[in-house]
CSV table of N, CA and C in Angstrom, one decimal:
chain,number,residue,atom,x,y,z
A,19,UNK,N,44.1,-15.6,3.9
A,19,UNK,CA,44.2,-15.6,5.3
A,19,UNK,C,42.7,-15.5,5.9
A,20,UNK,N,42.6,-16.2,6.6
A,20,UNK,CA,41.0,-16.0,7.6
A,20,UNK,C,40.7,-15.1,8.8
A,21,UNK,N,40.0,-14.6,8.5
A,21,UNK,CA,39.6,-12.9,9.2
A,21,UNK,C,38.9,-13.7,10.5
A,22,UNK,N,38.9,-12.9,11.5
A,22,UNK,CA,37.8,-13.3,12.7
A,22,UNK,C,37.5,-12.0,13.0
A,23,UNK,N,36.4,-11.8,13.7
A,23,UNK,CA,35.3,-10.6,13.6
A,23,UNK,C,35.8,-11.2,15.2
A,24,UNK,N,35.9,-9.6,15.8
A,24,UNK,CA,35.7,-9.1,17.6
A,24,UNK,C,34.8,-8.4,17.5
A,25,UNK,N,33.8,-8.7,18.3
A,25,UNK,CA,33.2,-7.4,19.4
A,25,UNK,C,33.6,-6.7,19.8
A,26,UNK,N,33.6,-5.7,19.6
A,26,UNK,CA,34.1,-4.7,21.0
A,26,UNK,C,32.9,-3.4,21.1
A,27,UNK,N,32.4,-4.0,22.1
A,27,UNK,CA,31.6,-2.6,21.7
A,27,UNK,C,32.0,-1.5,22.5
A,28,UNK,N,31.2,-0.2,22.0
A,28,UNK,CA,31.3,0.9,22.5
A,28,UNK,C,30.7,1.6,23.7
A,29,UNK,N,31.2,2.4,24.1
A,29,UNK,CA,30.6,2.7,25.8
A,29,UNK,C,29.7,3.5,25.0
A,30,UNK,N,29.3,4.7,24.6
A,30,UNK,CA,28.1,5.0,23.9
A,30,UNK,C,28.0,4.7,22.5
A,31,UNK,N,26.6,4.7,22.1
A,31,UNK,CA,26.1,4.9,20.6
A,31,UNK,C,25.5,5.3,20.7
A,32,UNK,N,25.5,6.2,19.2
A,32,UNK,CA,24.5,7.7,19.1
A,32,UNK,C,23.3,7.2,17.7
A,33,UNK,N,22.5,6.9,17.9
A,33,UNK,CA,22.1,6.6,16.6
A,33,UNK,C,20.5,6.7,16.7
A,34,UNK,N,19.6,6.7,15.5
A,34,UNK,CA,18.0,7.1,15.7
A,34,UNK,C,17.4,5.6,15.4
A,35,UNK,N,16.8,5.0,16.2
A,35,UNK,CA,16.0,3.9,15.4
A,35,UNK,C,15.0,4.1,14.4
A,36,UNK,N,14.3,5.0,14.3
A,36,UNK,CA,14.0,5.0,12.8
A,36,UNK,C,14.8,4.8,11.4
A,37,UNK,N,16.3,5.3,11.7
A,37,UNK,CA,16.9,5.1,10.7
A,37,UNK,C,17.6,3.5,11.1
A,38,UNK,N,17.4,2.4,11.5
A,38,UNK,CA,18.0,1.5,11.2
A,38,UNK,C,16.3,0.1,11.1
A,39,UNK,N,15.5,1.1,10.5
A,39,UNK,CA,14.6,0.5,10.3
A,39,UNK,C,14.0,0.7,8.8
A,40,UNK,N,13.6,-0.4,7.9
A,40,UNK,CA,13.6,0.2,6.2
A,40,UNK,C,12.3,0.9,6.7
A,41,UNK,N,12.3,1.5,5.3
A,41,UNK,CA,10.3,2.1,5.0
A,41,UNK,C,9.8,1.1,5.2
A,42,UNK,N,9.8,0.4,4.5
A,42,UNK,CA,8.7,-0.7,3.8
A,42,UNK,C,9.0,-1.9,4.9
A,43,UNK,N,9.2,-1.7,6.1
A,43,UNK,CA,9.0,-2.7,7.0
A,43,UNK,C,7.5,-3.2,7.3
A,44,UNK,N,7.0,-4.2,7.6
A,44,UNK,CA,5.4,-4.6,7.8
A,44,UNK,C,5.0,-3.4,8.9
A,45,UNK,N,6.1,-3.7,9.9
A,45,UNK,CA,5.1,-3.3,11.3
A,45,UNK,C,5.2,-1.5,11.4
A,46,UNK,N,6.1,-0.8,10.3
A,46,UNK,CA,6.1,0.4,10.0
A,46,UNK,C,4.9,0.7,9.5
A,47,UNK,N,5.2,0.1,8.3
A,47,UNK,CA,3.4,0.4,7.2
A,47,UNK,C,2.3,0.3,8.0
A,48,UNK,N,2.5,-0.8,8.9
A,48,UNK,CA,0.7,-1.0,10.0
A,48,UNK,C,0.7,0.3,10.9
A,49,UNK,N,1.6,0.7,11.3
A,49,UNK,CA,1.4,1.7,11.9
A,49,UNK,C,0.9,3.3,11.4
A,50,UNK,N,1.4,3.0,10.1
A,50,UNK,CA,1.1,4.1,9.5
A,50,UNK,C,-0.9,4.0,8.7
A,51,UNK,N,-0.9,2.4,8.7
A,51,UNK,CA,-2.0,2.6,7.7
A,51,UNK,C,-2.9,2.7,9.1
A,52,UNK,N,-2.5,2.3,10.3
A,52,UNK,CA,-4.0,1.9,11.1
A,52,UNK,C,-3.7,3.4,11.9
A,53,UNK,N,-4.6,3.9,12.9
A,53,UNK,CA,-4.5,5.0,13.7
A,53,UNK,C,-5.1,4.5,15.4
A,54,UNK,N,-4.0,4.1,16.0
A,54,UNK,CA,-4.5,3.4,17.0
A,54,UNK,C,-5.1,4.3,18.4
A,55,UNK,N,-5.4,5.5,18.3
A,55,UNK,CA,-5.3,6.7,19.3
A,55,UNK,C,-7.4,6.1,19.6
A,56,UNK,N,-7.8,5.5,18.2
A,56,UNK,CA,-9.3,5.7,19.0
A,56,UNK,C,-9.4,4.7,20.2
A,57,UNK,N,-8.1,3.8,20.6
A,57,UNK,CA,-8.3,3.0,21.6
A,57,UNK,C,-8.1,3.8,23.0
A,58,UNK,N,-7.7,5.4,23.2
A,58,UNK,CA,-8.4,6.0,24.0
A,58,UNK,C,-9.1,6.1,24.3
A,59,UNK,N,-10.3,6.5,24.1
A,59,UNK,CA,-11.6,6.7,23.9
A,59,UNK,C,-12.3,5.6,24.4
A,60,UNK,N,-12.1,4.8,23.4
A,60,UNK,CA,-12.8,3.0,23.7
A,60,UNK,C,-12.5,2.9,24.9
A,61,UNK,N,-11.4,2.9,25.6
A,61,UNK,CA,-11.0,2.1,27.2
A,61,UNK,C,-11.5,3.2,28.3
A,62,UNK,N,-11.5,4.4,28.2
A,62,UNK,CA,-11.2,5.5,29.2
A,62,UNK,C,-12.2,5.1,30.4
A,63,UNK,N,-13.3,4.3,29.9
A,63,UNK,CA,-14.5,3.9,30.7
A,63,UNK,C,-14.1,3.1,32.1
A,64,UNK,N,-12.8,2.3,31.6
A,64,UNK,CA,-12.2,1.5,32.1
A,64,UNK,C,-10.9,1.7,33.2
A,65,UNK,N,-10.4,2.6,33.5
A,65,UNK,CA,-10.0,3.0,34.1
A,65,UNK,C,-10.5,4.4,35.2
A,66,UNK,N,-9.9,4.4,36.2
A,66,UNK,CA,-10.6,5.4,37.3
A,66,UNK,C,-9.7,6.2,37.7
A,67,UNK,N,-9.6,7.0,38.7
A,67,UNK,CA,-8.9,8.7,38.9
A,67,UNK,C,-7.6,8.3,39.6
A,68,UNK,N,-7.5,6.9,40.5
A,68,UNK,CA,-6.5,6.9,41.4
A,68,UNK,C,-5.5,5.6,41.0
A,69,UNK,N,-4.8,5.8,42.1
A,69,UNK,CA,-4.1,4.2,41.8
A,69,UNK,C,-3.0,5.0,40.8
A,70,UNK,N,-1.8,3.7,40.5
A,70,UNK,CA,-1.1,3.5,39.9
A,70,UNK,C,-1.6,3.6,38.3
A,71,UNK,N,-0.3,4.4,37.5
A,71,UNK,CA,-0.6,4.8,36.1
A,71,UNK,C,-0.8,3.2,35.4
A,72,UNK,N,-1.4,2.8,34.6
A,72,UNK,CA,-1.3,1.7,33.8
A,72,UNK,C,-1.2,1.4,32.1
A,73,UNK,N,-0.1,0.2,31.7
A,73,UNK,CA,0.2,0.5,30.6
A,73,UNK,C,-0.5,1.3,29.5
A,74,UNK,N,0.2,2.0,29.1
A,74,UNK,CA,-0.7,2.6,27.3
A,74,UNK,C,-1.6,1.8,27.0
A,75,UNK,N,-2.7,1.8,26.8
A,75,UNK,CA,-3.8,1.4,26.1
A,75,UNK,C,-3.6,0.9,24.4
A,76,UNK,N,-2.8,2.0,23.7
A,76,UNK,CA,-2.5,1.5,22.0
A,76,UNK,C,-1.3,0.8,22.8
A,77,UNK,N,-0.4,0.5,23.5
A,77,UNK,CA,1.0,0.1,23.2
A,77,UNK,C,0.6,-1.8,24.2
A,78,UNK,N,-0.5,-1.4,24.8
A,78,UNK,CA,-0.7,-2.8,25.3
A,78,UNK,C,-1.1,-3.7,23.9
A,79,UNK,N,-2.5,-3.4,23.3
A,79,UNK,CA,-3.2,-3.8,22.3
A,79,UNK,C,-2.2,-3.6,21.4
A,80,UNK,N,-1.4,-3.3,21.1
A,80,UNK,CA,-0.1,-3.5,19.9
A,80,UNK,C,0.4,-4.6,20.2
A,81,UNK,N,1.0,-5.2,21.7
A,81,UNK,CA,1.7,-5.9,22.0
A,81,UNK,C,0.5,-7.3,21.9
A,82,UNK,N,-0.5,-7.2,22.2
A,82,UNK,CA,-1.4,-8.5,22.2
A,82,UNK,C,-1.3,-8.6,20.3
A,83,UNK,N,-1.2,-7.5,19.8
A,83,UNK,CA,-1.5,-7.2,18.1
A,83,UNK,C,0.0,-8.9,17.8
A,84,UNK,N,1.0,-7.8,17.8
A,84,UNK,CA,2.0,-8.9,17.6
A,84,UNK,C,1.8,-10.4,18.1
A,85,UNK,N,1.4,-10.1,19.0
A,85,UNK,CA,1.2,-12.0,19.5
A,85,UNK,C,0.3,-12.9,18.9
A,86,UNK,N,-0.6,-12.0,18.5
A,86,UNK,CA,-1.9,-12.7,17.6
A,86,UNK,C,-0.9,-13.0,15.8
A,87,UNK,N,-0.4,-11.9,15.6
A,87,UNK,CA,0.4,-12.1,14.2
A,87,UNK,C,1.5,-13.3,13.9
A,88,UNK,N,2.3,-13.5,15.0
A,88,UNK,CA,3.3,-14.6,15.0
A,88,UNK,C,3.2,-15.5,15.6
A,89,UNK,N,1.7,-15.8,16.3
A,89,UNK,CA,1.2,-16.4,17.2
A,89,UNK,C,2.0,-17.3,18.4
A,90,UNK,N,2.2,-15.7,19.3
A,90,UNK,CA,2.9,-16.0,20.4
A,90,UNK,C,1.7,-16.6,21.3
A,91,UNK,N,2.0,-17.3,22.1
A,91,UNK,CA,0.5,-17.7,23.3
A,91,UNK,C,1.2,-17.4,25.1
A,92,UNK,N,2.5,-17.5,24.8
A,92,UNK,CA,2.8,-17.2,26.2
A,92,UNK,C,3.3,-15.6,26.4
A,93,UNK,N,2.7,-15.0,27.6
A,93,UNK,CA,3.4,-13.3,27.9
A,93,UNK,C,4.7,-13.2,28.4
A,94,UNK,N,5.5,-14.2,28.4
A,94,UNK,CA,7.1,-13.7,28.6
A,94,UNK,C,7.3,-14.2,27.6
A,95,UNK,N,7.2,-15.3,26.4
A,95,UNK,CA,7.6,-15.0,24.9
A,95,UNK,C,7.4,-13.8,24.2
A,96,UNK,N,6.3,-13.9,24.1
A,96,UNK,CA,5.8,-12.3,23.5
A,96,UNK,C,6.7,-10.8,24.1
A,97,UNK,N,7.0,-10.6,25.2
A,97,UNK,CA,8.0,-9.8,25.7
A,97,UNK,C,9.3,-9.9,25.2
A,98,UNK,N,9.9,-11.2,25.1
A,98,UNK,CA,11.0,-11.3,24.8
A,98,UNK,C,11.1,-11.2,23.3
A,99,UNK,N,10.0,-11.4,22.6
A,99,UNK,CA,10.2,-11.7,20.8
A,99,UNK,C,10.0,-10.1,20.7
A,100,UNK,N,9.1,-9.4,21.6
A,100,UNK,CA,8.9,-7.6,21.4
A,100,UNK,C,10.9,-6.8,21.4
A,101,UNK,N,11.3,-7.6,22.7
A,101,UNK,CA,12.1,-6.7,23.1
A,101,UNK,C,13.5,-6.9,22.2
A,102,UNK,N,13.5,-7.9,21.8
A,102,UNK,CA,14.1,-8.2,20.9
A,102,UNK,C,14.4,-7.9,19.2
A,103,UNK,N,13.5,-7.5,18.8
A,103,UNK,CA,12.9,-7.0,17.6
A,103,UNK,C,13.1,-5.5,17.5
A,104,UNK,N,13.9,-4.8,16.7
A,104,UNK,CA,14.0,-3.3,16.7
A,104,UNK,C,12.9,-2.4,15.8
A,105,UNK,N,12.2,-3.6,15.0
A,105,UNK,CA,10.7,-3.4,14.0
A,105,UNK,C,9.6,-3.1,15.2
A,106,UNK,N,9.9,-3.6,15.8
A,106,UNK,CA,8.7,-3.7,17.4
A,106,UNK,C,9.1,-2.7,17.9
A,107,UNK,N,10.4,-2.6,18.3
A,107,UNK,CA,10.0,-1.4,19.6
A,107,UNK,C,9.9,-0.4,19.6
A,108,UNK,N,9.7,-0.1,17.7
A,108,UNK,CA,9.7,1.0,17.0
A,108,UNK,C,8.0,1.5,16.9
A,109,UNK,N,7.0,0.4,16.6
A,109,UNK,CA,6.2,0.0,16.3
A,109,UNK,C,5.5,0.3,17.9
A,110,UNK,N,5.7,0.1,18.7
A,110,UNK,CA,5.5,0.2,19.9
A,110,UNK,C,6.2,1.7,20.7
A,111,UNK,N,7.1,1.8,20.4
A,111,UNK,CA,6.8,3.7,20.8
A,111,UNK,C,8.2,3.3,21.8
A,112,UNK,N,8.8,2.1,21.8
A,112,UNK,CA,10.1,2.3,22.8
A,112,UNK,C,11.2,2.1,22.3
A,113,UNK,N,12.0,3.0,22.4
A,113,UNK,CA,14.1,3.4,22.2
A,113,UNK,C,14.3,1.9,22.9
A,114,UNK,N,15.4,1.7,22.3
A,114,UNK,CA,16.5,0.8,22.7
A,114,UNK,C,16.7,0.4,24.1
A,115,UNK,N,16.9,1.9,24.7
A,115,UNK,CA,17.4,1.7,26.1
A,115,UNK,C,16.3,1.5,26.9
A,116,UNK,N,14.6,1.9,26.5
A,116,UNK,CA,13.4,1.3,27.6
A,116,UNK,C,13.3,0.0,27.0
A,117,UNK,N,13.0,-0.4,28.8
A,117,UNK,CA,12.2,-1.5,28.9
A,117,UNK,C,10.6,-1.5,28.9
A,118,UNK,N,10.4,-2.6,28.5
A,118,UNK,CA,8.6,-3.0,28.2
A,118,UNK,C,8.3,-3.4,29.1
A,119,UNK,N,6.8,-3.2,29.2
A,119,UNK,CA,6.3,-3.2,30.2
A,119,UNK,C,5.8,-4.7,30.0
């Protein structure tokens, strides 16, 4: 007899994205081997006291990181191949339910 698979999804899910991500993912390991916090420091020059907050400094340069790796060239590909990817948004510091900037 042939089975057919439904959707149905659920009004909530409770679940950790770290656990539906292996160890030994690429963009885990890079995160772990590299320490991206000195791009603090490096930019702070660059920004000033007022105005609107502006993206993370490591979570922007992560996001240019991946585009250079899979060689995205356009910024709404790159957004969509980030937001799409649960290695990325993990890798990038965003849950499921945010959106990227």
């Amino acid at each position: 007899m042939q089975g057919r698979k439904e959707l149905t999804p659920k009004m909530l899910y409770q679940f950790h994205l770290q656990d539906l991500i292996p160890e030994h993912n690429y963009y885990r390991l890079l995160d772990k081997a590299i320490d991206f916090h000195f791009l603090y420091k490096a930019t702070a020059q660059y920004y000033g006291e007022e105005g609107q907050e502006s993206i993370d400094p490591v979570v922007f340069f992560k996001i240019l990181l991946v585009g250079y790796l899979n060689n995205l060239n356009s910024d709404r590909q790159l957004i969509a191949y980030c937001s799409d990817s649960l290695s990325i948004r993990l890798f990038l510091g965003y849950d499921i339910h945010e959106s990227l900037p």
